[in-house]
Tab-separated table of C-alpha atoms in Angstrom:
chain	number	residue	atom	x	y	z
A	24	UNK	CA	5.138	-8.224	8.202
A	25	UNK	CA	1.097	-8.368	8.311
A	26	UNK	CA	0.335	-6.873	5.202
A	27	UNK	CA	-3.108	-4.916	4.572
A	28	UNK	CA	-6.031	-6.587	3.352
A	29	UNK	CA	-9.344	-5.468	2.251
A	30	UNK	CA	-10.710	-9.025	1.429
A	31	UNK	CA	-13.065	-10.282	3.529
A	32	UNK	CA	-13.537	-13.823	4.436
A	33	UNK	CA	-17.204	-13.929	2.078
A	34	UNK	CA	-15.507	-12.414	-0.856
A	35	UNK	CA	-14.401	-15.231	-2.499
A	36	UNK	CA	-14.813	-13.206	-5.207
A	37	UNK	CA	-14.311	-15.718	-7.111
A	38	UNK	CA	-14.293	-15.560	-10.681
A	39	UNK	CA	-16.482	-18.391	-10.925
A	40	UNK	CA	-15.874	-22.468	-11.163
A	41	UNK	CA	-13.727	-23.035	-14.337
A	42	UNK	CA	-14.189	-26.543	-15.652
A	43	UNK	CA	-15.007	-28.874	-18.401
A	44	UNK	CA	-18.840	-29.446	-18.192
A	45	UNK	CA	-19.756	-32.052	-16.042
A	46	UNK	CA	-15.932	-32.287	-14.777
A	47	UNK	CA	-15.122	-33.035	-18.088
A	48	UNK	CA	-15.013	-36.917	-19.633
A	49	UNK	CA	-11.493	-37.363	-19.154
A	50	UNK	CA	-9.418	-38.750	-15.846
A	51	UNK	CA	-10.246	-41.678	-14.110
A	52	UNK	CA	-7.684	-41.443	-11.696
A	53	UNK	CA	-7.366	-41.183	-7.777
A	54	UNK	CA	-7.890	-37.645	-7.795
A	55	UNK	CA	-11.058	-37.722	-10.222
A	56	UNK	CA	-14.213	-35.620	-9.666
A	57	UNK	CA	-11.806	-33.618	-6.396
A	58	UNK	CA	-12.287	-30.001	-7.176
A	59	UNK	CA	-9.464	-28.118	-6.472
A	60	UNK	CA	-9.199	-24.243	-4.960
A	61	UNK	CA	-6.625	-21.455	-6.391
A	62	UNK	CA	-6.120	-18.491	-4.969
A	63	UNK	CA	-4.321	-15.924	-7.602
A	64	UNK	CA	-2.999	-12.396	-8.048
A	65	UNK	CA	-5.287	-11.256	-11.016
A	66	UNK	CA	-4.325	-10.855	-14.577
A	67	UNK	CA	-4.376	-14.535	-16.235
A	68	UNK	CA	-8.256	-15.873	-15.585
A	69	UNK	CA	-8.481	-15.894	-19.376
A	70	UNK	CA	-5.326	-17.930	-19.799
A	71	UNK	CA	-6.639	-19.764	-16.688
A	72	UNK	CA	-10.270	-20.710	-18.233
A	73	UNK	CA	-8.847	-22.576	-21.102
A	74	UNK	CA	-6.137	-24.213	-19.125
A	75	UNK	CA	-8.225	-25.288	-16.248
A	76	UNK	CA	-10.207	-26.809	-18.817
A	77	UNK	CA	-7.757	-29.101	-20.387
A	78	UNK	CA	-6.440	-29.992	-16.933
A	79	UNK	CA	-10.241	-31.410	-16.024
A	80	UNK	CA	-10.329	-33.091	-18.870
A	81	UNK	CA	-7.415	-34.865	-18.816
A	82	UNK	CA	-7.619	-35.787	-14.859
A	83	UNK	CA	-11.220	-34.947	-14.121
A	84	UNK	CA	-9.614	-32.987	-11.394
A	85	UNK	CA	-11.972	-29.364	-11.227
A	86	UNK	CA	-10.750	-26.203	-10.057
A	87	UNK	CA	-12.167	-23.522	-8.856
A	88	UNK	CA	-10.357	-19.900	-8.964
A	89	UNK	CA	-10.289	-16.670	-6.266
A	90	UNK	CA	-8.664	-13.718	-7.813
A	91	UNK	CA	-7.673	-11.084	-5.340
A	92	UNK	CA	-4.380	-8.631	-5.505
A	93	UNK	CA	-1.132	-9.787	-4.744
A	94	UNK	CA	-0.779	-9.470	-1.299
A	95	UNK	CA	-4.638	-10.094	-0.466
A	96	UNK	CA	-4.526	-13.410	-1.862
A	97	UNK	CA	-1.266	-14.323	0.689
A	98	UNK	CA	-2.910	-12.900	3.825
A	99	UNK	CA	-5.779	-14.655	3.245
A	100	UNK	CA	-3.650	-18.073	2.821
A	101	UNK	CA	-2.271	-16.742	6.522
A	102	UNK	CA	-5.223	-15.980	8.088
A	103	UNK	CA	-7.224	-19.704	7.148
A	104	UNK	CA	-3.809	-21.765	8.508
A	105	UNK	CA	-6.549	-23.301	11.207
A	106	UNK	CA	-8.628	-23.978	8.458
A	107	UNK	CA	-6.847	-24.260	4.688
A	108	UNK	CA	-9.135	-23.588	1.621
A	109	UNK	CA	-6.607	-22.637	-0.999
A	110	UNK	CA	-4.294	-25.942	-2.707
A	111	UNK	CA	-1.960	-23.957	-4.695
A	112	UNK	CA	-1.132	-20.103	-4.366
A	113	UNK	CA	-0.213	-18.006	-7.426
A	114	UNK	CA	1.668	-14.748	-6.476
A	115	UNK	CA	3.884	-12.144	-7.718
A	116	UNK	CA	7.335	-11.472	-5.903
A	117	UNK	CA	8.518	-10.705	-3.534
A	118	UNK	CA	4.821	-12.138	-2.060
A	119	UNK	CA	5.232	-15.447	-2.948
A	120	UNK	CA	9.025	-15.781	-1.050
A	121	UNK	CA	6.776	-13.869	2.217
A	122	UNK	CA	4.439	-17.168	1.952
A	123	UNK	CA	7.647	-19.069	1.873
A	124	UNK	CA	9.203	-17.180	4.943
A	125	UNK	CA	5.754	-18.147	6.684
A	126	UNK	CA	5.976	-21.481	5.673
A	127	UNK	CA	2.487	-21.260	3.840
A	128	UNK	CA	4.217	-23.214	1.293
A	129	UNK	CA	5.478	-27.085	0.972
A	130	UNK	CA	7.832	-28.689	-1.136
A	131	UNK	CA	6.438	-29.578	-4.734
A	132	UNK	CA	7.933	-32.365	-6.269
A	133	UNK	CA	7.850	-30.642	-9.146
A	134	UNK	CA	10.578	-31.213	-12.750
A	135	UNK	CA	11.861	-27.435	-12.677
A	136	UNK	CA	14.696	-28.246	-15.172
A	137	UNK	CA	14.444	-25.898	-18.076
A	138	UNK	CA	13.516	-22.981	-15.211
A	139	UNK	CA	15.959	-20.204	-14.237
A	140	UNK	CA	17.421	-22.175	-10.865
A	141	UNK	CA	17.147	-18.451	-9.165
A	142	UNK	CA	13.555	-18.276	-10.031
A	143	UNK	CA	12.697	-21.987	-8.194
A	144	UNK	CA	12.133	-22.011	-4.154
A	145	UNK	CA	13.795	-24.298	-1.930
A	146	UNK	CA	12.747	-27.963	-2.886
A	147	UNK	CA	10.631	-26.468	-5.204
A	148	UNK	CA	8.379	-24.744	-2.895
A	149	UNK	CA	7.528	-22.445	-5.759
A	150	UNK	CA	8.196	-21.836	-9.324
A	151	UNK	CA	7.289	-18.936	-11.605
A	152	UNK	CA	4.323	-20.267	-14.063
A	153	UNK	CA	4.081	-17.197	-16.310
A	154	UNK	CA	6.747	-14.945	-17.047
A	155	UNK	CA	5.646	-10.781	-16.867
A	156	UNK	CA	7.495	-7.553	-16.560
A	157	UNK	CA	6.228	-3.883	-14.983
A	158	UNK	CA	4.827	-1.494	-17.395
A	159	UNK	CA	2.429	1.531	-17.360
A	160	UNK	CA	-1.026	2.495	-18.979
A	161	UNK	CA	-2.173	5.025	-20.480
A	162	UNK	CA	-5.657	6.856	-22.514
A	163	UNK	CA	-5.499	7.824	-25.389
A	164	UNK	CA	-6.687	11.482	-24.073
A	165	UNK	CA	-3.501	12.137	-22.463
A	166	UNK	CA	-2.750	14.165	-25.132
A	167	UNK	CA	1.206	14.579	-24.852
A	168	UNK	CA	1.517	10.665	-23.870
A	169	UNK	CA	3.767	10.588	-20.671
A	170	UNK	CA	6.856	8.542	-22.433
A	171	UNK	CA	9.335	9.152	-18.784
A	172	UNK	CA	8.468	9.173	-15.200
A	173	UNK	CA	8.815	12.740	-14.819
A	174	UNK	CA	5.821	13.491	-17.107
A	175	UNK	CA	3.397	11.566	-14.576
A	176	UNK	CA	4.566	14.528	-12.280
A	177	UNK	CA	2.906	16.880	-14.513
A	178	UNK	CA	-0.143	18.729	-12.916
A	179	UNK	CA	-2.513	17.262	-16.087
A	180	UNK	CA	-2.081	14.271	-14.010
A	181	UNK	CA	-3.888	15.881	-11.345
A	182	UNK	CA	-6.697	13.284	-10.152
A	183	UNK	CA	-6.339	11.450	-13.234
A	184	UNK	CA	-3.378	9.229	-12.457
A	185	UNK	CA	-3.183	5.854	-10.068
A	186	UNK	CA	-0.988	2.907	-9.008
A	187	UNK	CA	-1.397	0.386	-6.736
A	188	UNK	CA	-0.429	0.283	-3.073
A	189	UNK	CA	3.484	-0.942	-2.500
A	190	UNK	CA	2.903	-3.842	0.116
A	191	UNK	CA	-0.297	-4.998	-1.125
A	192	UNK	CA	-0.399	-5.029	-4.724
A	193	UNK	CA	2.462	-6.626	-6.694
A	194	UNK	CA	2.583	-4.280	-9.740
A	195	UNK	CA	2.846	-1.576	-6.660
A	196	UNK	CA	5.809	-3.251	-4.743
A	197	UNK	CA	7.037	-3.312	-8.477
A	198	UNK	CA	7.350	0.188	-8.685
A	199	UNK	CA	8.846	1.155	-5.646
A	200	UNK	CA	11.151	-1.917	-6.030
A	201	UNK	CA	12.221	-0.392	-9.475
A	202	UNK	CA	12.341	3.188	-8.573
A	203	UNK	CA	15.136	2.837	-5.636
A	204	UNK	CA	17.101	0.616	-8.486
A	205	UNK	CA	16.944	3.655	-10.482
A	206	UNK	CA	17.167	6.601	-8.125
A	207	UNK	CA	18.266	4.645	-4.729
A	208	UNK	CA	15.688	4.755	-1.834
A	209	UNK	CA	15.958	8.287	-0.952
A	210	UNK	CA	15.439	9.487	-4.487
A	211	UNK	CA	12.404	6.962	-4.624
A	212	UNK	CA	10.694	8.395	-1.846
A	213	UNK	CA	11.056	12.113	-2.999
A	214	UNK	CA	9.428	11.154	-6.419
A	215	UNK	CA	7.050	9.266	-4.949
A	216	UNK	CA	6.179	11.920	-2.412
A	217	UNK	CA	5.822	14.005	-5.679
A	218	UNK	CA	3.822	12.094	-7.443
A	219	UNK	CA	1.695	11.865	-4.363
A	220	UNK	CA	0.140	15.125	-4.935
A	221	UNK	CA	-1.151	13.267	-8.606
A	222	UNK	CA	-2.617	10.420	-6.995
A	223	UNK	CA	-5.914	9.543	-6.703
A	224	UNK	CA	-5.561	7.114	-3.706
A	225	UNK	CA	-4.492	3.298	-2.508
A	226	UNK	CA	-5.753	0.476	-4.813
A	227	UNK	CA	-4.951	-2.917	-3.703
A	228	UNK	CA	-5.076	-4.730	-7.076
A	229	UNK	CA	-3.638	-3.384	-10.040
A	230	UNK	CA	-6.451	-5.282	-12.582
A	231	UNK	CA	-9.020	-3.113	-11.027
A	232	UNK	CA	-7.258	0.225	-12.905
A	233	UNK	CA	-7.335	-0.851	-16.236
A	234	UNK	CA	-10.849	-0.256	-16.658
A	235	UNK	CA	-10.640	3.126	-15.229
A	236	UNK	CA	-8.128	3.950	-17.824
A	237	UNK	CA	-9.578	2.761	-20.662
A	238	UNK	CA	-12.953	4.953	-20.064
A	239	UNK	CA	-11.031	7.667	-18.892
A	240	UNK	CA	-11.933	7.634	-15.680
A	241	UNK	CA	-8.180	7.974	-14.922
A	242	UNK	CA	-5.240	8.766	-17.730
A	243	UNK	CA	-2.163	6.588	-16.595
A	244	UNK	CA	-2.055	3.819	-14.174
A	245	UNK	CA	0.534	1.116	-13.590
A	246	UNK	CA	0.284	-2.692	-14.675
A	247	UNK	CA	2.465	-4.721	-16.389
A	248	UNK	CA	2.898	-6.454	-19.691
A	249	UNK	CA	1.232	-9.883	-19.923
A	250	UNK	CA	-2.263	-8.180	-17.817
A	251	UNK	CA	-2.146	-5.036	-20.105
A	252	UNK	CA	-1.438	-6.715	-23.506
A	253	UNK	CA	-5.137	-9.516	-22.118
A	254	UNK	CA	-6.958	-6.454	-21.627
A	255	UNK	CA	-6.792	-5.033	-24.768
A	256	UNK	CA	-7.327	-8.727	-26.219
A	257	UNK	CA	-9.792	-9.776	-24.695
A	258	UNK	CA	-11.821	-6.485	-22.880
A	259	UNK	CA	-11.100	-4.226	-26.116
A	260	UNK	CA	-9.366	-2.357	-23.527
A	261	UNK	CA	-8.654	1.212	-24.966
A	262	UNK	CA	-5.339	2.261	-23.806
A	263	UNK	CA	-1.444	2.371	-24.797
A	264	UNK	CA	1.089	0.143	-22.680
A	265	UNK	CA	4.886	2.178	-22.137
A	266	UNK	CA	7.893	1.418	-19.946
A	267	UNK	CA	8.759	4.850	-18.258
A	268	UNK	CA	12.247	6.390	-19.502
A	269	UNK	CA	14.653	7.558	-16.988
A	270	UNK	CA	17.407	10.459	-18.154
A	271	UNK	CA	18.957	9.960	-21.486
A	272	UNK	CA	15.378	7.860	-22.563
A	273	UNK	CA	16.859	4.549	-21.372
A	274	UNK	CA	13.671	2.671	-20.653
A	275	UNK	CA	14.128	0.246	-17.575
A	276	UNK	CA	11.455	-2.637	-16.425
A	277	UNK	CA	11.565	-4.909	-13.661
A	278	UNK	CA	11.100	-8.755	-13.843
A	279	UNK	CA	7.673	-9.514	-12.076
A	280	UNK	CA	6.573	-13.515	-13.189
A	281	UNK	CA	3.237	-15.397	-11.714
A	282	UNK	CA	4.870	-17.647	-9.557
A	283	UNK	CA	2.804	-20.815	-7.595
A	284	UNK	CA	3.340	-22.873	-4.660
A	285	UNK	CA	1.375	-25.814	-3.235
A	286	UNK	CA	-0.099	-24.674	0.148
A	287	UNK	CA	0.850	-26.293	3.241
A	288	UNK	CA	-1.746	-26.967	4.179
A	289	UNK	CA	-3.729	-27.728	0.842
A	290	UNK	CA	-6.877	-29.968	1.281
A	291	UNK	CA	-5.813	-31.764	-1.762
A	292	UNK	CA	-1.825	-31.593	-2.235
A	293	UNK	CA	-1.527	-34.718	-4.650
A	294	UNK	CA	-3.625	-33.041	-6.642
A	295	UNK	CA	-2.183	-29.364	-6.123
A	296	UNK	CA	1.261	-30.879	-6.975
A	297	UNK	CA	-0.527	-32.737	-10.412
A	298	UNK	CA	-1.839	-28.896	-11.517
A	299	UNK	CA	1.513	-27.374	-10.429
A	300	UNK	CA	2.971	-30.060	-12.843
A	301	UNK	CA	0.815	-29.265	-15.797
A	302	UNK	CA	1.126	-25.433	-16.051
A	303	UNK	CA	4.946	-25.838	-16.376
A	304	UNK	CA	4.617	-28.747	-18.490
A	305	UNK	CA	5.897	-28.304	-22.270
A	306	UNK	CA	2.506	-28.400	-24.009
A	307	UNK	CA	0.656	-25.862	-21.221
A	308	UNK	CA	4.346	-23.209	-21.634
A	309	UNK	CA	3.605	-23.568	-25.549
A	310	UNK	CA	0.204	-21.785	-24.971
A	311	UNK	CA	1.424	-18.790	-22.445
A	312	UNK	CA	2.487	-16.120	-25.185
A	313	UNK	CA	-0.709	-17.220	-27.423
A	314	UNK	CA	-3.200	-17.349	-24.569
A	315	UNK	CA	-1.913	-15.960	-21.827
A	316	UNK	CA	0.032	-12.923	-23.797
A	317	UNK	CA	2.845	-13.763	-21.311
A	318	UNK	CA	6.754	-14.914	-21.870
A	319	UNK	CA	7.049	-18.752	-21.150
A	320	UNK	CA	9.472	-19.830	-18.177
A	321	UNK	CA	10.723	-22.531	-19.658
A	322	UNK	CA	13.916	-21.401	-21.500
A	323	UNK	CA	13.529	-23.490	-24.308
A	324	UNK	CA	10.367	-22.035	-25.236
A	325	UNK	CA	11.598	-18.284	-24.705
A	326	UNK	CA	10.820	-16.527	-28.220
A	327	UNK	CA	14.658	-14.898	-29.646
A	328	UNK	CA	13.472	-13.874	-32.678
A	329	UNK	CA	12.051	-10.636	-33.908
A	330	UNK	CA	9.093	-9.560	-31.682
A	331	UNK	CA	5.644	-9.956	-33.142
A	332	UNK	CA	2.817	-6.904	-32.837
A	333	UNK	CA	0.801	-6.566	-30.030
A	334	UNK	CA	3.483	-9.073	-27.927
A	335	UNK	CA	5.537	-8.877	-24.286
A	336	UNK	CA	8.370	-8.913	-27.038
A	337	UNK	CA	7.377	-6.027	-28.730
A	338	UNK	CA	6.556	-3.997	-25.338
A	339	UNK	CA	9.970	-4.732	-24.106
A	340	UNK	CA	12.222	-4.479	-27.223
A	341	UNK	CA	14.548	-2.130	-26.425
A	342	UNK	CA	14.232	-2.608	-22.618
A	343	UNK	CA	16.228	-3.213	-19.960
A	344	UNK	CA	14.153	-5.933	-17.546
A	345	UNK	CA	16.192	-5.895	-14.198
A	346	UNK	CA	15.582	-9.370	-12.033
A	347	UNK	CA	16.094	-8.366	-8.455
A	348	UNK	CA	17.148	-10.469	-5.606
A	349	UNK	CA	13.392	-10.809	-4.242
A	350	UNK	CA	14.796	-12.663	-0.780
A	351	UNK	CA	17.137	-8.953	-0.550
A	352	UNK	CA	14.166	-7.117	-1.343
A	353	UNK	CA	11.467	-8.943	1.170
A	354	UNK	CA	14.369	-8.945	3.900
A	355	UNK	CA	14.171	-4.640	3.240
A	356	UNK	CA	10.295	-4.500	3.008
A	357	UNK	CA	8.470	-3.915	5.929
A	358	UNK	CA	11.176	-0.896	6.464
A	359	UNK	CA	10.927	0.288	2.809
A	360	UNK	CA	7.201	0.038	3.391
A	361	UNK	CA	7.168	1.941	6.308
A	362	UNK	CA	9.765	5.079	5.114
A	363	UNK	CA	7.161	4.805	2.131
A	364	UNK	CA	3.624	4.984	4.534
A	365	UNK	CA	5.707	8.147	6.066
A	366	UNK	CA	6.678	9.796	2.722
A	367	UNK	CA	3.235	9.502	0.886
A	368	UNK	CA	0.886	9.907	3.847
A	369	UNK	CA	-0.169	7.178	2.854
């Protein structure tokens, strides 16, 4: 499948070069003073900022980040195979096992003991770095809040609600993903052809809606914990995060981690495997729920106690999170995505 892309080839829209000043004072080794390119799906820069920073100065390895939506950040890895900028990829699923399928991806090296097995590519060609789960968004002028998905069918909606295109954003795959687990694919279509008539168009990252949420631009949008929890941290984003309710108000999410591969073709794969390394690491997991306001993926590290305010844990409690087979899904996607494209007009 070629998915859809509205990045061009100048938009590096990069979200700057995050380092220690002067490459920071630390690191002497091989790799020292190399500056390093990631391409990510948006929603951890902050979390990225501060960890970049250690990394540089304990290596003096730099690294430069290009956020971009899910999908966007993949094609674009595709599309530069005669000429590779990115070293390591950062993805949501099932886009990270579609870079795998295209070989975009090499084998790691990487320790992944301590990570769900099911979660780790062949030889390691990926790993999630940041666990995350689907949720929804919404102003505080939607005034009943939607609490189940059939409240976003509600004509109030009308203009004011968004979520981001299935097949190019990963929050958006996330939804259709989760809505034939709960209603099978037929069922998914028909309330997504519904909702269609609420819709206020394609958006191929997911980040970009938060904003228009929280100054009302738009009343509900989707997203998903760890972005929507850094928002409101760090942007003073002013909105409420729910998990939809199906009949009988059981509230149902669907597993959705950062997960990062070295590129195959990375200009500097020692030191794409050294990052890799470091953000599953013990010390750099111990900072995700703190920093990053996501769930760590090293078991060990996973928080069983009673969740804390303004958490992933306190989102979810009470939720069902559903991992799906993400090699069943991709091998269903580009017909999913098409009975979708035909269903929504889209």
């Amino acid at each position: 499948m070629k998915l859809r892309t509205t990045i061009a080839a100048v938009t590096a829209v990069a979200v700057g070069i995050l380092t220690a000043a002067c490459g920071g004072t630390g690191g002497s080794g091989s790799g020292a003073g190399t500056t390093l390119t990631v391409y990510s799906a948006d929603g951890l820069g902050t979390w990225y900022e501060a960890t970049f920073a250690r990394f540089t100065e304990e290596t003096g390895i730099n690294v430069n980040l290009v956020e971009a939506g899910s999908g966007e950040v993949v094609s674009r890895v595709e599309k530069e195979q005669s000429n590779p900028q990115a070293d390591l990829l950062v993805t949501l699923p099932p886009f990270i096992q579609k870079a795998a399928q295209l070989n975009l991806l090499q084998p790691s090296g990487a320790d992944t003991s301590g990570i769900a097995a099911d979660q780790v590519g062949l030889d390691g060609s990926y790993m999630p770095i940041v666990d995350n789960a689907l949720s929804f968004i919404a102003n505080p002028g939607a005034n009943p809040p939607p609490v189940a998905w059939d409240d976003l069918l509600k004509p109030e909606f009308k203009g004011k609600l968004q979520y981001s295109t299935p097949g190019q954003a990963g929050d958006g795959t996330a939804v259709l993903v989760l809505l034939q687990h709960l209603r099978g694919k037929p069922g998914a279509l028909e309330y997504l052809k519904a909702l269609q008539a609420n819709n206020v168009g394609p958006s191929s990252s997911t980040g970009k809606l938060q904003p228009k949420v929280s100054n009302g631009e738009l009343l509900v949008a989707n997203g998903d914990v760890q972005m929507n929890l850094a928002s409101i941290k760090d942007d003073g984003s002013e909105f409420t995060i729910f998990i939809p309710a199906g009949p009988g108000g059981k509230r149902t999410s669907i597993s959705l981690p950062y997960v990062a591969g070295v590129t195959a073709g990375a200009p500097h794969p020692d030191e794409a495997k050294q990052l890799l390394a470091f953000l599953i690491s013990e010390d750099t997991q111990k900072t995700v729920a703190g920093e990053a306001l996501g769930i760590p993926v090293l078991e060990s590290l996973k928080d069983t106690g009673a969740p804390e305010p303004n958490t992933p844990g306190a989102v979810l409690d009470g939720v069902e999170v559903w991992v799906p087979d993400w090699d069943a899904v991709l091998a269903d996607l580009d017909a999913d995505l098409a009975a979708y494209q035909q269903a929504t007009g889209s």
